[in-house]
Short mmCIF file of C-alpha atoms in Angstrom, two decimals:
data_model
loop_
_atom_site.label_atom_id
_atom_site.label_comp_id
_atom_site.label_asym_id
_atom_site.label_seq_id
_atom_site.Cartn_x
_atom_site.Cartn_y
_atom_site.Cartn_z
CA UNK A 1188 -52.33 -158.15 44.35
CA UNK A 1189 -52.43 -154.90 45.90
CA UNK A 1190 -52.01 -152.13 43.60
CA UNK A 1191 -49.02 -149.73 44.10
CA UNK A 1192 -50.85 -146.55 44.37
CA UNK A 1193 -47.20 -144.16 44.29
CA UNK A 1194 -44.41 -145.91 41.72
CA UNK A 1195 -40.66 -144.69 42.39
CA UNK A 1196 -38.10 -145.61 39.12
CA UNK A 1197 -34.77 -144.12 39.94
CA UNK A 1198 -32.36 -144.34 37.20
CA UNK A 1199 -29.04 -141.89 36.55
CA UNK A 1200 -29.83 -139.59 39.33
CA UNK A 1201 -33.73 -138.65 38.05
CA UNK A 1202 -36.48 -140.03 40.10
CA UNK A 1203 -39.77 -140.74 38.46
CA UNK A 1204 -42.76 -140.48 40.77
CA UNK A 1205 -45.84 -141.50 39.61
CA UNK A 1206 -49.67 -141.44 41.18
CA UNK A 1207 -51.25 -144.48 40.48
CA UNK A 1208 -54.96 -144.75 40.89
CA UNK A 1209 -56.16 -144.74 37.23
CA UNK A 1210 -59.44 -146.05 37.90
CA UNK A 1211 -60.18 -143.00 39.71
CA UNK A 1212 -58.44 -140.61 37.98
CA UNK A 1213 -55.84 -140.93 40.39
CA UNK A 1214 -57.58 -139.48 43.51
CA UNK A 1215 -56.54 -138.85 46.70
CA UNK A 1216 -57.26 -141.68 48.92
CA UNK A 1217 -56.18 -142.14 53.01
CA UNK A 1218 -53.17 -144.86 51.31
CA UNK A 1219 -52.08 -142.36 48.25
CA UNK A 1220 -51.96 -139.35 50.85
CA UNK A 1221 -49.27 -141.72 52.91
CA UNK A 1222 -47.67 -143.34 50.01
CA UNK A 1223 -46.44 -139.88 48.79
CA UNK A 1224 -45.01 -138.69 52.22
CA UNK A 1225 -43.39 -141.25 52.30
CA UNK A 1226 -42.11 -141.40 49.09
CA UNK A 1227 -41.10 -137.45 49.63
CA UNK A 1228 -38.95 -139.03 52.48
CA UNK A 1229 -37.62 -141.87 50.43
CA UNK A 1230 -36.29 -139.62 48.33
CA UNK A 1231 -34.88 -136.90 50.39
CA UNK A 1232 -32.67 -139.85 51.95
CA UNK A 1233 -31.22 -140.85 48.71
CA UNK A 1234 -28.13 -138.55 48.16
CA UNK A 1235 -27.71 -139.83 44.24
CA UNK A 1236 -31.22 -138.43 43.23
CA UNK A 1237 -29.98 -135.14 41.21
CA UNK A 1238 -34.67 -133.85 40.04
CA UNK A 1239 -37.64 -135.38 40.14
CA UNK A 1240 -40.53 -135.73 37.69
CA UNK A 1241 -43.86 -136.03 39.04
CA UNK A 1242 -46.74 -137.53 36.79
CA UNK A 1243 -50.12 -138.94 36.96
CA UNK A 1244 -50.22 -142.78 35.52
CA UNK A 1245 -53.39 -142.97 32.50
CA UNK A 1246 -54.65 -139.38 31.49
CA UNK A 1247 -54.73 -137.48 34.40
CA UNK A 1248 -52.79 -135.82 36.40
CA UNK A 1249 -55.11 -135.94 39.58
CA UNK A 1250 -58.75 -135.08 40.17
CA UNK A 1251 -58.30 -134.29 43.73
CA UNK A 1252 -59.22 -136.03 47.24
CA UNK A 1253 -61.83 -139.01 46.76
CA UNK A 1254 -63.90 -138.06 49.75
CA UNK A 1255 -65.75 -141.01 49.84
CA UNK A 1256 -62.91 -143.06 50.29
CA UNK A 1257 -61.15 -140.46 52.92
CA UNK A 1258 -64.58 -140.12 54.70
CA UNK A 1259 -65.26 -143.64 55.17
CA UNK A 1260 -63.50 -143.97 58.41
CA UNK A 1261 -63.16 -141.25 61.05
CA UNK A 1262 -59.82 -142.06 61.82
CA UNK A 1263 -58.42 -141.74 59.19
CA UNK A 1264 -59.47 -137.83 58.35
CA UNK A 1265 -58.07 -137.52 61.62
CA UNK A 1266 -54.91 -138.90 60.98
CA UNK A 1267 -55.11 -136.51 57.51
CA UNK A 1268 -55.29 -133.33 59.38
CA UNK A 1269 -53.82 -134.19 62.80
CA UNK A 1270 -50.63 -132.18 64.02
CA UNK A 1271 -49.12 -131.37 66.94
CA UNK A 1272 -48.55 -127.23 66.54
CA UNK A 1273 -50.51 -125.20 64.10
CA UNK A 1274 -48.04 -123.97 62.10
CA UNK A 1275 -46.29 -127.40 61.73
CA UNK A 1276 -47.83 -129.50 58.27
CA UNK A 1277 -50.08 -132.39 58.82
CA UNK A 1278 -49.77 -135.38 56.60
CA UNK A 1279 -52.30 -133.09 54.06
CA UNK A 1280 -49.77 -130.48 53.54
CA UNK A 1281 -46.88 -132.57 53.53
CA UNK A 1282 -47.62 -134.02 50.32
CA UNK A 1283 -47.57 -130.87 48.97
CA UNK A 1284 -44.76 -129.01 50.49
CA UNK A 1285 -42.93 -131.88 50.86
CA UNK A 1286 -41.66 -131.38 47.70
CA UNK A 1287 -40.66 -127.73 48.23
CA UNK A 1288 -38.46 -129.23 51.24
CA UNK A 1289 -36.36 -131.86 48.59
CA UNK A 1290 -32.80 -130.04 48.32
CA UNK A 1291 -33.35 -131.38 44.25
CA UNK A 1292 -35.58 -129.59 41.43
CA UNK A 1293 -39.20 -131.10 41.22
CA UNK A 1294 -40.83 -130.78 37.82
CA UNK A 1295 -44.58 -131.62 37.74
CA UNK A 1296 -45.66 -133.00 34.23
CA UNK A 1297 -49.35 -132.43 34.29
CA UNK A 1298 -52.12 -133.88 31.92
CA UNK A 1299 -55.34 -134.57 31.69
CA UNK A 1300 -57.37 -133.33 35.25
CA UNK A 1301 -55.71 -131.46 37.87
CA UNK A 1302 -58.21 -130.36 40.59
CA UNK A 1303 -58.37 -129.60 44.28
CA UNK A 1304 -55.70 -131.72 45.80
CA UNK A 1305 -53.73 -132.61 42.89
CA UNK A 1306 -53.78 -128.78 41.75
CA UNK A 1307 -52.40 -128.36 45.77
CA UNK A 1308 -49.62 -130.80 44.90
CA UNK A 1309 -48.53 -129.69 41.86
CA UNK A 1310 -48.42 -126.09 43.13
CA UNK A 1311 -45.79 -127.82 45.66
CA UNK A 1312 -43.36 -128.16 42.74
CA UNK A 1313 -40.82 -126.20 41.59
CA UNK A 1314 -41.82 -126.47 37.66
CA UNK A 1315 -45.36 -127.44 36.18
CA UNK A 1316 -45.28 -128.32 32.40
CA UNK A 1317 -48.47 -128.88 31.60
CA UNK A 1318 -50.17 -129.83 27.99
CA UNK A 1319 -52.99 -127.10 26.49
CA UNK A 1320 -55.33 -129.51 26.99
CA UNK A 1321 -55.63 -129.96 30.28
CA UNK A 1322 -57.46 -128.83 32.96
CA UNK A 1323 -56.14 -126.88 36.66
CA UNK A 1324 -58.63 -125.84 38.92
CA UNK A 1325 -58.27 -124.95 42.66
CA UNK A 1326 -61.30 -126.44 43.27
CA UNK A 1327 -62.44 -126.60 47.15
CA UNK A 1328 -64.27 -123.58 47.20
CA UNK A 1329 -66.92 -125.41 44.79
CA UNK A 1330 -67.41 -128.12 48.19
CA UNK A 1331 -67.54 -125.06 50.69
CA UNK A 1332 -63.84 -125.27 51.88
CA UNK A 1333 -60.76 -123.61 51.64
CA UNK A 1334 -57.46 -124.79 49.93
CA UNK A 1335 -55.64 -126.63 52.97
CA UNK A 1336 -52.74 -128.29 51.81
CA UNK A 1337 -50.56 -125.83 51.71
CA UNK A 1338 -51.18 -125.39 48.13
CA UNK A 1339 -51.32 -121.68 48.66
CA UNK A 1340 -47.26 -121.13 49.77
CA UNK A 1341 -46.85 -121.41 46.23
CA UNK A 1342 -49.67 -120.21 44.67
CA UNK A 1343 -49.02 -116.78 46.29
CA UNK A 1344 -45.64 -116.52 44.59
CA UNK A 1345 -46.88 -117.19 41.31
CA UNK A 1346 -49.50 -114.41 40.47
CA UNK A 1347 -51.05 -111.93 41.98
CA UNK A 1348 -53.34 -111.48 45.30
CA UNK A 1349 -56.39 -110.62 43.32
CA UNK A 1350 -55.80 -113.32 40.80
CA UNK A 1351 -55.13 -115.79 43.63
CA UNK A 1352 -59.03 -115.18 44.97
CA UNK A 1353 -60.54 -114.67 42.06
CA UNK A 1354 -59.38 -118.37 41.17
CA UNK A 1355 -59.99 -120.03 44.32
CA UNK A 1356 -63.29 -118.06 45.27
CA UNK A 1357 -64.76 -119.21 41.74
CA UNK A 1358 -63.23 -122.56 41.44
CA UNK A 1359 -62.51 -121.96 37.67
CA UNK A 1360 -60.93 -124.40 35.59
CA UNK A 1361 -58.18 -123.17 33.29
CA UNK A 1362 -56.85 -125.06 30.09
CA UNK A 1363 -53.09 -125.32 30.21
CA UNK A 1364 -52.66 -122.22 27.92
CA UNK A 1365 -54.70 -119.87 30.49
CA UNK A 1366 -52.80 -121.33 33.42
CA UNK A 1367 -49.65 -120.12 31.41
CA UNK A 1368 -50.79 -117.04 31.03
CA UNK A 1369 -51.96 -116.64 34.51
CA UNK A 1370 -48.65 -117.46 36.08
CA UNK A 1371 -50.13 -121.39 37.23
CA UNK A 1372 -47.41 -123.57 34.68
CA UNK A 1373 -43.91 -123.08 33.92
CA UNK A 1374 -44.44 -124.03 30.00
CA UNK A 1375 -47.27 -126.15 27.82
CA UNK A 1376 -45.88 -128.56 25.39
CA UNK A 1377 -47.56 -131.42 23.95
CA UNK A 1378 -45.93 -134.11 25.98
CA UNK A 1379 -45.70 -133.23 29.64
CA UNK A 1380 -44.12 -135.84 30.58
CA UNK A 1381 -40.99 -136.15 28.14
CA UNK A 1382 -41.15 -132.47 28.44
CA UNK A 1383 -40.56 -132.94 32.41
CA UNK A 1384 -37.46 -135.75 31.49
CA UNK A 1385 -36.20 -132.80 29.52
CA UNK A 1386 -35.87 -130.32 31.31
CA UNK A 1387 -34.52 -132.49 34.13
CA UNK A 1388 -32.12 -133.66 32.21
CA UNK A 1389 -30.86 -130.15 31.63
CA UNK A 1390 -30.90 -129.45 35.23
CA UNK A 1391 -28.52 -132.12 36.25
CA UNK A 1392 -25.64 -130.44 34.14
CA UNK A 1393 -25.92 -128.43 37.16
CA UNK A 1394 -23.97 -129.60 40.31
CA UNK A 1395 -26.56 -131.23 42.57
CA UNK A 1396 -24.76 -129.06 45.42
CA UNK A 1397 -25.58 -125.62 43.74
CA UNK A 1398 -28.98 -127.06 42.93
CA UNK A 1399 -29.94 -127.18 46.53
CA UNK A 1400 -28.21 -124.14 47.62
CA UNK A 1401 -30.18 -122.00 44.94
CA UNK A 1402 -33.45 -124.02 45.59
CA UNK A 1403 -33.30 -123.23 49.47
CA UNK A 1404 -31.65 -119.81 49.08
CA UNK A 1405 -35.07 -118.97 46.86
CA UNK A 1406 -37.77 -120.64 48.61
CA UNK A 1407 -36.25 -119.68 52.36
CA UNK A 1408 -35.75 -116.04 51.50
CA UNK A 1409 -38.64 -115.20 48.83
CA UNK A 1410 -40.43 -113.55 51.46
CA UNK A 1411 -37.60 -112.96 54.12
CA UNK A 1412 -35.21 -110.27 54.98
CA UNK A 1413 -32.64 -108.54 52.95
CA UNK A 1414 -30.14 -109.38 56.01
CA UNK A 1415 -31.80 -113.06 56.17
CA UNK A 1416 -31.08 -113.42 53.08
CA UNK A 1417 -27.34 -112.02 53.36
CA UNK A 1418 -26.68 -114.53 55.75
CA UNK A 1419 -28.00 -117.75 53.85
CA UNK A 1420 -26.32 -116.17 50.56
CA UNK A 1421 -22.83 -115.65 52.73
CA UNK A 1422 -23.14 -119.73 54.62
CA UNK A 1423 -24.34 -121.34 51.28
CA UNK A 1424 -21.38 -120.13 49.19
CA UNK A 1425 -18.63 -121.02 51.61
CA UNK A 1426 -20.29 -124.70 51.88
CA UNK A 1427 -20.30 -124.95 48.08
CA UNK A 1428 -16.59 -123.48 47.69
CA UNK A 1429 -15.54 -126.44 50.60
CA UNK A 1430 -16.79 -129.00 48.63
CA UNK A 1431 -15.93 -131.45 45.65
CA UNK A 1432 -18.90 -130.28 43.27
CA UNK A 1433 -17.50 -126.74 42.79
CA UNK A 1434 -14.29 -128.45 41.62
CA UNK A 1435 -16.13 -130.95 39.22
CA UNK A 1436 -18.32 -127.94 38.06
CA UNK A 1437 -15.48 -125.98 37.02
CA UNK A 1438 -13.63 -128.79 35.23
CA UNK A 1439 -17.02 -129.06 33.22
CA UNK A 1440 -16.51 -125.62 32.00
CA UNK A 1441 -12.81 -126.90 30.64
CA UNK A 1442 -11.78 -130.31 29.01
CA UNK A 1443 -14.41 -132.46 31.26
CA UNK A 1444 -17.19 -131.72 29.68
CA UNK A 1445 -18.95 -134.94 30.97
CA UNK A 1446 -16.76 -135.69 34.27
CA UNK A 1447 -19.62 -136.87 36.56
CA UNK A 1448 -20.64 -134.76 39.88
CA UNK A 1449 -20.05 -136.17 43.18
CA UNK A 1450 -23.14 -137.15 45.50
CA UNK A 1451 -24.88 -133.87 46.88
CA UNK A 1452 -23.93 -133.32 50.05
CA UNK A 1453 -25.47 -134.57 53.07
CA UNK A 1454 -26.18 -131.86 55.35
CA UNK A 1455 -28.81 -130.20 52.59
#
């Protein structure tokens, strides 16, 4: 039986997206790099799904791209990094940016390893709660390469220029405490993963609507325009006062503590 390298539980509006390649620490192979685009797209179809919580299966996170595995056929590295314009993302990025692109919060719970690749993917996330054991590395300078999966979007928003070469130039590896002091994890606890169901948990009290408006408003105008970001603020808030999720929201505030939110909206 083949083994199912990317699980998907959806249950109450949080999906649970695990990488599933314990035997290798759950690296990156040709199938794992497809599996999770197309899980990213699996999602973003499903209107229900309120966060995500993305984990590694075993005791690791994810030790990066298995180049052995990726190498072994020509093809497929082509099919990796193909794409049509240079500033579009190739199946490489979109596993990573992908998740920046969900109109729902993305919390990565990471434990264990988290190198090269899986350090690219989890940057991709909106959260990382990682435990102070663990180890984050962007690692591809130590293999003569530079960070291309669009790992670096994020990276550049969470610390500074000099800290962002100092950490890819040496390929350091940082416990989860010096990660969370550098800027690299949201929090550390213990247990990532029930850390991640947590704080997901307190994210859906939000409407799933205002959710993706605040997601997109940040990510779209974080390095924009003042009058870019004007606009998006003035078109967002008139689609959230039109629809039924402001309404519910408000009635939360009152005697509904608990009334459930409508679906998100479909044109986020």
């Amino acid at each position: 039986m083949t083994q199912t390298l990317v699980t998907l539980d959806i249950h109450q509006g949080l999906a649970m997206v695990g990488l599933n390649r314990t035997d290798k620490y759950n690296a990156l192979s040709f199938e794992m790099f497809t599996r999770i685009d197309q899980t990213i797209k699996q999602i973003s179809q499903r209107r229900d799904v309120q966060a995500v919580v993305l984990f590694g299966h075993g005791d690791n996170f994810c030790s990066g791209l298995d180049v052995k595995s990726v190498m072994s056929s020509a093809m497929q590295a082509v099919k990796l990094l193909f794409k049509w314009l240079p500033g579009n993302a190739n199946l490489a990025q979109r596993v990573s940016i992908g998740w920046r692109c969900l109109p729902v919060p993305v919390i990565c719970a990471i434990d264990g390893i988290c190198y090269g690749g899986g350090m690219q993917i989890a940057l991709g996330c909106d959260y990382r709660i990682a435990s102070p054991d663990s180890q984050l590395s962007v690692m591809e300078a130590k293999w003569g390469l530079v960070p291309d999966m669009a790992g670096l979007v994020g990276l550049r928003e969470l610390v500074g220029k000099d800290q962002a070469m100092l950490m890819t130039m040496t390929a350091a590896i940082y416990s989860g405490n010096e990660a969370k002091a550098l800027g690299l994890v949201t929090r550390v606890e213990a247990a990532p993963i029930e850390a991640a169901k947590q704080l997901a948990t307190e994210l859906m009290r939000t409407s799933p609507d205002a959710n993706a408006a605040i997601k997109h408003s940040i990510n779209r105008n974080w390095t924009n325009s003042i009058r870019r970001l004007l606009s998006r603020e003035s078109r967002f808030q008139v689609g959230l006062l039109a629809g039924k999720n402001r309404v519910v929201a408000a009635q939360r505030q009152g005697k509904h503590p608990d009334k459930p939110y409508k679906q998100r909206q479909s044109w986020w």
